[in-house]
Amino acid sequence: MFERLTVTVAQMRELDRAAIRDYQIPALLLMENAGAGAARVIRASLGPSLDGGVLVVAGTGNNGGDGYVVARHLHNAGHEVAIAAAAAPASPEARCNHDIARALGVEILPLDEPARWPRAGVVVDALLGIGISGALRPPMAAAIEAILLLGEAGARVVAMDVPSGLDADTGRPATPTVRATITTTFGACKAGLVAELARPHVGELSVIDISLPRALLAPLAGGAR
Amino acid sequence: MFERLTVTVAQMRELDRAAIRDYQIPALLLMENAGAGAARVIRASLGPSLDGGVLVVAGTGNNGGDGYVVARHLHNAGHEVAIAAAAAPASPEARCNHDIARALGVEILPLDEPARWPRAGVVVDALLGIGISGALRPPMAAAIEAILLLGEAGARVVAMDVPSGLDADTGRPATPTVRATITTTFGACKAGLVAELARPHVGELSVIDISLPRALLAPLAGGAR
């Protein structure tokens, strides 16, 4: 309904906050809709590449949590899935989904040893979300470099919310920044994703309904609906 | 992946229990996938009828909880939605989704006053799930009668999990039993839904993936996959 709306990072944070605080929507439920929606897009768009296996590269934040949800849905759909994960997840929701993926038997490898990552036809970039700004810390930069190499070797790369390294407000890419085949963005499109200089990084853009109340989105959409 | 599997009520209860207990999958998350999936089927199949508005008829159990999730997703998608609800929901997950629907401003009417129910192009039967057996209590029978009347007047009826009144093991209909245009069944098809005597009540059958672990479903599927 609000596919053409774009929001700033500050607006997106307020949307999430209001959904959780004013409408009592559990954050776990928003995360589930995000990851399940991304998994549907991947299955609909990248079927043949899925036969080469899936590698989810997960950060410690909620972006990583979205990645664990994608990993679960693709595993349940019968695909070979592995996860390269940073340290323990930082939020209860991300931890919950990490624990489910582990209980399912999805292999979880260390983020900082890309040489050990398995081959994959599809790489899910769930490293960094809309929260980042400024220079990348070295382990993050190294993981992004590894994702870029997999993409150059032929893997399809699907970014969760924004390609890691991209400034979600301005679209300015950090050095390095993921180059996605598809970016699935959650709840509403971020302004930076449609900026001209973001284009080589974003790929095909898909906005996923995560069940944000329409009463929160409508005032932002104005005439753009 | 397991679309052709059929399970008994006892097997389905054990699947839910094992998903929650052995894999730490929150029941809220299974309910969200059920309701979001049903809302997607409704939007894909019954588009024009949605313009006549949606009435969700919700029981007190988790079947009602699935209905509240459908109500939220259809409301957010821009449709006119009202709910006819029995007394307060019995489980924390159903209550959570009841409270979100109320916070969204979805109108909630009493179940036992069908004369006050609004007109609707789509009626969601979220009254009774797989748990029932034996004779229906009078308020449930009256609500089913009211749904049957709406169906006879032209509304499309979508059953959550099983048409209310139908025995999910045998397919035997109680008096009365809902007649659905579509039945969206959750996690795995129930044996009774494919029984010959259930046919006039089930309508088109759609199995919704609620994120049950494939390791739980695979042993039940045997050669039927």
PDB file of N, CA and C in Angstrom, chain A residues 4-86:
ATOM      1  N   ARG A   4       5.603   3.339  -2.506  1.00  0.00           N
ATOM      2  CA  ARG A   4       6.342   4.462  -3.083  1.00  0.00           C
ATOM      3  C   ARG A   4       6.812   5.462  -2.030  1.00  0.00           C
ATOM      4  N   LEU A   5       6.462   5.212  -0.784  1.00  0.00           N
ATOM      5  CA  LEU A   5       6.928   6.051   0.318  1.00  0.00           C
ATOM      6  C   LEU A   5       8.423   5.845   0.558  1.00  0.00           C
ATOM      7  N   THR A   6       9.171   6.937   0.787  1.00  0.00           N
ATOM      8  CA  THR A   6      10.546   6.791   1.273  1.00  0.00           C
ATOM      9  C   THR A   6      10.687   7.521   2.601  1.00  0.00           C
ATOM     10  N   VAL A   7      11.488   6.941   3.485  1.00  0.00           N
ATOM     11  CA  VAL A   7      11.658   7.510   4.829  1.00  0.00           C
ATOM     12  C   VAL A   7      13.138   7.675   5.157  1.00  0.00           C
ATOM     13  N   THR A   8      13.398   8.579   6.078  1.00  0.00           N
ATOM     14  CA  THR A   8      14.751   8.736   6.603  1.00  0.00           C
ATOM     15  C   THR A   8      14.995   7.692   7.696  1.00  0.00           C
ATOM     16  N   VAL A   9      16.251   7.570   8.094  1.00  0.00           N
ATOM     17  CA  VAL A   9      16.585   6.650   9.179  1.00  0.00           C
ATOM     18  C   VAL A   9      15.862   7.067  10.460  1.00  0.00           C
ATOM     19  N   ALA A  10      15.823   8.358  10.743  1.00  0.00           N
ATOM     20  CA  ALA A  10      15.133   8.833  11.949  1.00  0.00           C
ATOM     21  C   ALA A  10      13.647   8.487  11.899  1.00  0.00           C
ATOM     22  N   GLN A  11      13.035   8.656  10.735  1.00  0.00           N
ATOM     23  CA  GLN A  11      11.615   8.309  10.601  1.00  0.00           C
ATOM     24  C   GLN A  11      11.392   6.813  10.778  1.00  0.00           C
ATOM     25  N   MET A  12      12.302   6.003  10.210  1.00  0.00           N
ATOM     26  CA  MET A  12      12.152   4.550  10.329  1.00  0.00           C
ATOM     27  C   MET A  12      12.275   4.118  11.777  1.00  0.00           C
ATOM     28  N   ARG A  13      13.229   4.706  12.491  1.00  0.00           N
ATOM     29  CA  ARG A  13      13.378   4.350  13.908  1.00  0.00           C
ATOM     30  C   ARG A  13      12.116   4.707  14.677  1.00  0.00           C
ATOM     31  N   GLU A  14      11.516   5.849  14.353  1.00  0.00           N
ATOM     32  CA  GLU A  14      10.305   6.261  15.050  1.00  0.00           C
ATOM     33  C   GLU A  14       9.125   5.353  14.680  1.00  0.00           C
ATOM     34  N   LEU A  15       9.082   4.894  13.424  1.00  0.00           N
ATOM     35  CA  LEU A  15       8.031   3.939  13.023  1.00  0.00           C
ATOM     36  C   LEU A  15       8.133   2.664  13.848  1.00  0.00           C
ATOM     37  N   ASP A  16       9.344   2.115  13.947  1.00  0.00           N
ATOM     38  CA  ASP A  16       9.541   0.894  14.736  1.00  0.00           C
ATOM     39  C   ASP A  16       9.154   1.124  16.198  1.00  0.00           C
ATOM     40  N   ARG A  17       9.649   2.243  16.738  1.00  0.00           N
ATOM     41  CA  ARG A  17       9.365   2.546  18.146  1.00  0.00           C
ATOM     42  C   ARG A  17       7.871   2.660  18.393  1.00  0.00           C
ATOM     43  N   ALA A  18       7.180   3.384  17.519  1.00  0.00           N
ATOM     44  CA  ALA A  18       5.743   3.605  17.712  1.00  0.00           C
ATOM     45  C   ALA A  18       4.962   2.302  17.552  1.00  0.00           C
ATOM     46  N   ALA A  19       5.372   1.461  16.603  1.00  0.00           N
ATOM     47  CA  ALA A  19       4.676   0.179  16.411  1.00  0.00           C
ATOM     48  C   ALA A  19       4.772  -0.661  17.683  1.00  0.00           C
ATOM     49  N   ILE A  20       5.958  -0.653  18.276  1.00  0.00           N
ATOM     50  CA  ILE A  20       6.212  -1.489  19.448  1.00  0.00           C
ATOM     51  C   ILE A  20       5.575  -0.878  20.701  1.00  0.00           C
ATOM     52  N   ARG A  21       5.715   0.440  20.845  1.00  0.00           N
ATOM     53  CA  ARG A  21       5.291   1.102  22.073  1.00  0.00           C
ATOM     54  C   ARG A  21       3.792   1.434  22.055  1.00  0.00           C
ATOM     55  N   ASP A  22       3.307   2.002  20.960  1.00  0.00           N
ATOM     56  CA  ASP A  22       1.927   2.484  20.942  1.00  0.00           C
ATOM     57  C   ASP A  22       0.932   1.415  20.505  1.00  0.00           C
ATOM     58  N   TYR A  23       1.403   0.423  19.759  1.00  0.00           N
ATOM     59  CA  TYR A  23       0.492  -0.618  19.264  1.00  0.00           C
ATOM     60  C   TYR A  23       0.815  -1.977  19.871  1.00  0.00           C
ATOM     61  N   GLN A  24       1.793  -2.034  20.768  1.00  0.00           N
ATOM     62  CA  GLN A  24       2.157  -3.282  21.459  1.00  0.00           C
ATOM     63  C   GLN A  24       2.476  -4.428  20.487  1.00  0.00           C
ATOM     64  N   ILE A  25       3.068  -4.075  19.336  1.00  0.00           N
ATOM     65  CA  ILE A  25       3.475  -5.122  18.390  1.00  0.00           C
ATOM     66  C   ILE A  25       4.866  -5.609  18.798  1.00  0.00           C
ATOM     67  N   PRO A  26       4.996  -6.894  19.161  1.00  0.00           N
ATOM     68  CA  PRO A  26       6.308  -7.382  19.588  1.00  0.00           C
ATOM     69  C   PRO A  26       7.349  -7.234  18.468  1.00  0.00           C
ATOM     70  N   ALA A  27       8.553  -6.827  18.824  1.00  0.00           N
ATOM     71  CA  ALA A  27       9.624  -6.670  17.841  1.00  0.00           C
ATOM     72  C   ALA A  27       9.907  -7.994  17.123  1.00  0.00           C
ATOM     73  N   LEU A  28       9.697  -9.093  17.831  1.00  0.00           N
ATOM     74  CA  LEU A  28       9.906 -10.422  17.239  1.00  0.00           C
ATOM     75  C   LEU A  28       9.010 -10.649  16.026  1.00  0.00           C
ATOM     76  N   LEU A  29       7.837 -10.066  16.103  1.00  0.00           N
ATOM     77  CA  LEU A  29       6.840 -10.235  15.043  1.00  0.00           C
ATOM     78  C   LEU A  29       7.225  -9.403  13.815  1.00  0.00           C
ATOM     79  N   LEU A  30       7.758  -8.211  14.034  1.00  0.00           N
ATOM     80  CA  LEU A  30       8.237  -7.389  12.914  1.00  0.00           C
ATOM     81  C   LEU A  30       9.409  -8.107  12.231  1.00  0.00           C
ATOM     82  N   MET A  31      10.302  -8.675  13.050  1.00  0.00           N
ATOM     83  CA  MET A  31      11.474  -9.378  12.515  1.00  0.00           C
ATOM     84  C   MET A  31      11.051 -10.609  11.709  1.00  0.00           C
ATOM     85  N   GLU A  32      10.040 -11.331  12.196  1.00  0.00           N
ATOM     86  CA  GLU A  32       9.567 -12.520  11.487  1.00  0.00           C
ATOM     87  C   GLU A  32       9.004 -12.142  10.112  1.00  0.00           C
ATOM     88  N   ASN A  33       8.189 -11.093  10.084  1.00  0.00           N
ATOM     89  CA  ASN A  33       7.617 -10.669   8.799  1.00  0.00           C
ATOM     90  C   ASN A  33       8.711 -10.200   7.838  1.00  0.00           C
ATOM     91  N   ALA A  34       9.734  -9.542   8.369  1.00  0.00           N
ATOM     92  CA  ALA A  34      10.852  -9.093   7.528  1.00  0.00           C
ATOM     93  C   ALA A  34      11.566 -10.294   6.906  1.00  0.00           C
ATOM     94  N   GLY A  35      11.980 -11.226   7.744  1.00  0.00           N
ATOM     95  CA  GLY A  35      12.758 -12.365   7.253  1.00  0.00           C
ATOM     96  C   GLY A  35      11.947 -13.316   6.389  1.00  0.00           C
ATOM     97  N   ALA A  36      10.696 -13.560   6.790  1.00  0.00           N
ATOM     98  CA  ALA A  36       9.845 -14.452   5.987  1.00  0.00           C
ATOM     99  C   ALA A  36       9.585 -13.823   4.621  1.00  0.00           C
ATOM    100  N   GLY A  37       9.377 -12.504   4.596  1.00  0.00           N
ATOM    101  CA  GLY A  37       9.152 -11.812   3.327  1.00  0.00           C
ATOM    102  C   GLY A  37      10.385 -11.857   2.432  1.00  0.00           C
ATOM    103  N   ALA A  38      11.551 -11.652   3.020  1.00  0.00           N
ATOM    104  CA  ALA A  38      12.797 -11.712   2.243  1.00  0.00           C
ATOM    105  C   ALA A  38      13.002 -13.118   1.675  1.00  0.00           C
ATOM    106  N   ALA A  39      12.711 -14.139   2.486  1.00  0.00           N
ATOM    107  CA  ALA A  39      12.864 -15.521   2.009  1.00  0.00           C
ATOM    108  C   ALA A  39      11.921 -15.786   0.836  1.00  0.00           C
ATOM    109  N   ARG A  40      10.713 -15.230   0.887  1.00  0.00           N
ATOM    110  CA  ARG A  40       9.773 -15.406  -0.235  1.00  0.00           C
ATOM    111  C   ARG A  40      10.295 -14.763  -1.510  1.00  0.00           C
ATOM    112  N   VAL A  41      10.852 -13.540  -1.368  1.00  0.00           N
ATOM    113  CA  VAL A  41      11.420 -12.858  -2.538  1.00  0.00           C
ATOM    114  C   VAL A  41      12.566 -13.684  -3.116  1.00  0.00           C
ATOM    115  N   ILE A  42      13.429 -14.204  -2.255  1.00  0.00           N
ATOM    116  CA  ILE A  42      14.574 -14.997  -2.713  1.00  0.00           C
ATOM    117  C   ILE A  42      14.096 -16.247  -3.459  1.00  0.00           C
ATOM    118  N   ARG A  43      13.107 -16.940  -2.900  1.00  0.00           N
ATOM    119  CA  ARG A  43      12.630 -18.166  -3.549  1.00  0.00           C
ATOM    120  C   ARG A  43      11.949 -17.858  -4.876  1.00  0.00           C
ATOM    121  N   ALA A  44      11.251 -16.714  -4.932  1.00  0.00           N
ATOM    122  CA  ALA A  44      10.533 -16.372  -6.169  1.00  0.00           C
ATOM    123  C   ALA A  44      11.489 -15.897  -7.258  1.00  0.00           C
ATOM    124  N   SER A  45      12.591 -15.242  -6.866  1.00  0.00           N
ATOM    125  CA  SER A  45      13.457 -14.586  -7.858  1.00  0.00           C
ATOM    126  C   SER A  45      14.720 -15.364  -8.183  1.00  0.00           C
ATOM    127  N   LEU A  46      15.212 -16.158  -7.237  1.00  0.00           N
ATOM    128  CA  LEU A  46      16.545 -16.750  -7.388  1.00  0.00           C
ATOM    129  C   LEU A  46      16.536 -18.270  -7.299  1.00  0.00           C
ATOM    130  N   GLY A  47      15.424 -18.871  -7.691  1.00  0.00           N
ATOM    131  CA  GLY A  47      15.272 -20.326  -7.589  1.00  0.00           C
ATOM    132  C   GLY A  47      16.506 -21.125  -7.992  1.00  0.00           C
ATOM    133  N   PRO A  48      16.964 -20.995  -9.235  1.00  0.00           N
ATOM    134  CA  PRO A  48      18.089 -21.833  -9.672  1.00  0.00           C
ATOM    135  C   PRO A  48      19.368 -21.601  -8.857  1.00  0.00           C
ATOM    136  N   SER A  49      19.632 -20.348  -8.471  1.00  0.00           N
ATOM    137  CA  SER A  49      20.840 -20.070  -7.680  1.00  0.00           C
ATOM    138  C   SER A  49      20.782 -20.729  -6.309  1.00  0.00           C
ATOM    139  N   LEU A  50      19.563 -20.928  -5.790  1.00  0.00           N
ATOM    140  CA  LEU A  50      19.423 -21.566  -4.479  1.00  0.00           C
ATOM    141  C   LEU A  50      19.991 -22.979  -4.474  1.00  0.00           C
ATOM    142  N   ASP A  51      19.993 -23.622  -5.642  1.00  0.00           N
ATOM    143  CA  ASP A  51      20.546 -24.983  -5.715  1.00  0.00           C
ATOM    144  C   ASP A  51      22.034 -25.010  -5.387  1.00  0.00           C
ATOM    145  N   GLY A  52      22.703 -23.858  -5.483  1.00  0.00           N
ATOM    146  CA  GLY A  52      24.112 -23.777  -5.129  1.00  0.00           C
ATOM    147  C   GLY A  52      24.341 -23.572  -3.646  1.00  0.00           C
ATOM    148  N   GLY A  53      23.262 -23.539  -2.860  1.00  0.00           N
ATOM    149  CA  GLY A  53      23.378 -23.328  -1.424  1.00  0.00           C
ATOM    150  C   GLY A  53      23.268 -21.859  -1.046  1.00  0.00           C
ATOM    151  N   VAL A  54      23.018 -21.637   0.244  1.00  0.00           N
ATOM    152  CA  VAL A  54      22.799 -20.292   0.771  1.00  0.00           C
ATOM    153  C   VAL A  54      23.776 -20.024   1.902  1.00  0.00           C
ATOM    154  N   LEU A  55      24.398 -18.867   1.865  1.00  0.00           N
ATOM    155  CA  LEU A  55      25.228 -18.422   2.986  1.00  0.00           C
ATOM    156  C   LEU A  55      24.649 -17.117   3.519  1.00  0.00           C
ATOM    157  N   VAL A  56      24.277 -17.122   4.798  1.00  0.00           N
ATOM    158  CA  VAL A  56      23.768 -15.913   5.445  1.00  0.00           C
ATOM    159  C   VAL A  56      24.900 -15.307   6.269  1.00  0.00           C
ATOM    160  N   VAL A  57      25.271 -14.070   5.984  1.00  0.00           N
ATOM    161  CA  VAL A  57      26.337 -13.394   6.723  1.00  0.00           C
ATOM    162  C   VAL A  57      25.668 -12.440   7.706  1.00  0.00           C
ATOM    163  N   ALA A  58      25.754 -12.779   9.000  1.00  0.00           N
ATOM    164  CA  ALA A  58      24.928 -12.115  10.015  1.00  0.00           C
ATOM    165  C   ALA A  58      25.758 -11.291  10.986  1.00  0.00           C
ATOM    166  N   GLY A  59      25.374 -10.030  11.158  1.00  0.00           N
ATOM    167  CA  GLY A  59      25.956  -9.175  12.180  1.00  0.00           C
ATOM    168  C   GLY A  59      25.317  -9.423  13.535  1.00  0.00           C
ATOM    169  N   THR A  60      25.710  -8.625  14.518  1.00  0.00           N
ATOM    170  CA  THR A  60      25.228  -8.850  15.886  1.00  0.00           C
ATOM    171  C   THR A  60      23.905  -8.155  16.178  1.00  0.00           C
ATOM    172  N   GLY A  61      23.481  -7.263  15.308  1.00  0.00           N
ATOM    173  CA  GLY A  61      22.273  -6.470  15.579  1.00  0.00           C
ATOM    174  C   GLY A  61      21.017  -7.112  15.028  1.00  0.00           C
ATOM    175  N   ASN A  62      19.953  -6.298  14.884  1.00  0.00           N
ATOM    176  CA  ASN A  62      18.689  -6.825  14.391  1.00  0.00           C
ATOM    177  C   ASN A  62      18.751  -7.169  12.905  1.00  0.00           C
ATOM    178  N   ASN A  63      19.692  -6.549  12.163  1.00  0.00           N
ATOM    179  CA  ASN A  63      19.887  -6.945  10.773  1.00  0.00           C
ATOM    180  C   ASN A  63      20.317  -8.419  10.709  1.00  0.00           C
ATOM    181  N   GLY A  64      21.217  -8.791  11.614  1.00  0.00           N
ATOM    182  CA  GLY A  64      21.598 -10.197  11.732  1.00  0.00           C
ATOM    183  C   GLY A  64      20.393 -11.062  12.107  1.00  0.00           C
ATOM    184  N   GLY A  65      19.543 -10.542  12.994  1.00  0.00           N
ATOM    185  CA  GLY A  65      18.321 -11.268  13.382  1.00  0.00           C
ATOM    186  C   GLY A  65      17.442 -11.560  12.183  1.00  0.00           C
ATOM    187  N   ASP A  66      17.253 -10.553  11.303  1.00  0.00           N
ATOM    188  CA  ASP A  66      16.494 -10.775  10.066  1.00  0.00           C
ATOM    189  C   ASP A  66      17.138 -11.907   9.262  1.00  0.00           C
ATOM    190  N   GLY A  67      18.463 -11.928   9.246  1.00  0.00           N
ATOM    191  CA  GLY A  67      19.188 -12.967   8.515  1.00  0.00           C
ATOM    192  C   GLY A  67      18.936 -14.362   9.073  1.00  0.00           C
ATOM    193  N   TYR A  68      18.889 -14.481  10.402  1.00  0.00           N
ATOM    194  CA  TYR A  68      18.600 -15.791  11.003  1.00  0.00           C
ATOM    195  C   TYR A  68      17.197 -16.274  10.606  1.00  0.00           C
ATOM    196  N   VAL A  69      16.255 -15.339  10.512  1.00  0.00           N
ATOM    197  CA  VAL A  69      14.889 -15.721  10.105  1.00  0.00           C
ATOM    198  C   VAL A  69      14.894 -16.229   8.664  1.00  0.00           C
ATOM    199  N   VAL A  70      15.602 -15.521   7.772  1.00  0.00           N
ATOM    200  CA  VAL A  70      15.725 -15.979   6.384  1.00  0.00           C
ATOM    201  C   VAL A  70      16.348 -17.373   6.343  1.00  0.00           C
ATOM    202  N   ALA A  71      17.409 -17.557   7.127  1.00  0.00           N
ATOM    203  CA  ALA A  71      18.087 -18.864   7.161  1.00  0.00           C
ATOM    204  C   ALA A  71      17.103 -19.966   7.538  1.00  0.00           C
ATOM    205  N   ARG A  72      16.280 -19.733   8.548  1.00  0.00           N
ATOM    206  CA  ARG A  72      15.305 -20.737   8.987  1.00  0.00           C
ATOM    207  C   ARG A  72      14.302 -21.071   7.883  1.00  0.00           C
ATOM    208  N   HIS A  73      13.735 -20.029   7.253  1.00  0.00           N
ATOM    209  CA  HIS A  73      12.712 -20.290   6.241  1.00  0.00           C
ATOM    210  C   HIS A  73      13.306 -21.023   5.035  1.00  0.00           C
ATOM    211  N   LEU A  74      14.522 -20.651   4.627  1.00  0.00           N
ATOM    212  CA  LEU A  74      15.124 -21.322   3.468  1.00  0.00           C
ATOM    213  C   LEU A  74      15.544 -22.750   3.827  1.00  0.00           C
ATOM    214  N   HIS A  75      16.024 -22.952   5.043  1.00  0.00           N
ATOM    215  CA  HIS A  75      16.325 -24.307   5.511  1.00  0.00           C
ATOM    216  C   HIS A  75      15.064 -25.174   5.489  1.00  0.00           C
ATOM    217  N   ASN A  76      13.971 -24.656   6.049  1.00  0.00           N
ATOM    218  CA  ASN A  76      12.720 -25.430   6.089  1.00  0.00           C
ATOM    219  C   ASN A  76      12.184 -25.733   4.696  1.00  0.00           C
ATOM    220  N   ALA A  77      12.493 -24.843   3.742  1.00  0.00           N
ATOM    221  CA  ALA A  77      12.032 -25.063   2.363  1.00  0.00           C
ATOM    222  C   ALA A  77      12.908 -26.081   1.640  1.00  0.00           C
ATOM    223  N   GLY A  78      13.925 -26.600   2.329  1.00  0.00           N
ATOM    224  CA  GLY A  78      14.707 -27.702   1.765  1.00  0.00           C
ATOM    225  C   GLY A  78      16.063 -27.300   1.197  1.00  0.00           C
ATOM    226  N   HIS A  79      16.459 -26.044   1.368  1.00  0.00           N
ATOM    227  CA  HIS A  79      17.733 -25.604   0.813  1.00  0.00           C
ATOM    228  C   HIS A  79      18.881 -25.829   1.801  1.00  0.00           C
ATOM    229  N   GLU A  80      20.098 -25.948   1.239  1.00  0.00           N
ATOM    230  CA  GLU A  80      21.303 -26.047   2.056  1.00  0.00           C
ATOM    231  C   GLU A  80      21.653 -24.646   2.542  1.00  0.00           C
ATOM    232  N   VAL A  81      21.703 -24.448   3.850  1.00  0.00           N
ATOM    233  CA  VAL A  81      21.951 -23.120   4.393  1.00  0.00           C
ATOM    234  C   VAL A  81      23.066 -23.178   5.424  1.00  0.00           C
ATOM    235  N   ALA A  82      23.984 -22.225   5.360  1.00  0.00           N
ATOM    236  CA  ALA A  82      24.980 -22.040   6.416  1.00  0.00           C
ATOM    237  C   ALA A  82      24.974 -20.563   6.805  1.00  0.00           C
ATOM    238  N   ILE A  83      25.468 -20.283   8.002  1.00  0.00           N
ATOM    239  CA  ILE A  83      25.503 -18.908   8.513  1.00  0.00           C
ATOM    240  C   ILE A  83      26.933 -18.582   8.919  1.00  0.00           C
ATOM    241  N   ALA A  84      27.402 -17.405   8.506  1.00  0.00           N
ATOM    242  CA  ALA A  84      28.654 -16.875   9.043  1.00  0.00           C
ATOM    243  C   ALA A  84      28.256 -15.754   9.997  1.00  0.00           C
ATOM    244  N   ALA A  85      28.573 -15.915  11.276  1.00  0.00           N
ATOM    245  CA  ALA A  85      28.025 -15.008  12.283  1.00  0.00           C
ATOM    246  C   ALA A  85      29.118 -14.326  13.087  1.00  0.00           C
ATOM    247  N   ALA A  86      28.870 -13.048  13.358  1.00  0.00           N
ATOM    248  CA  ALA A  86      29.698 -12.307  14.299  1.00  0.00           C
ATOM    249  C   ALA A  86      29.452 -12.865  15.702  1.00  0.00           C
TER     250      ALA A  86
END
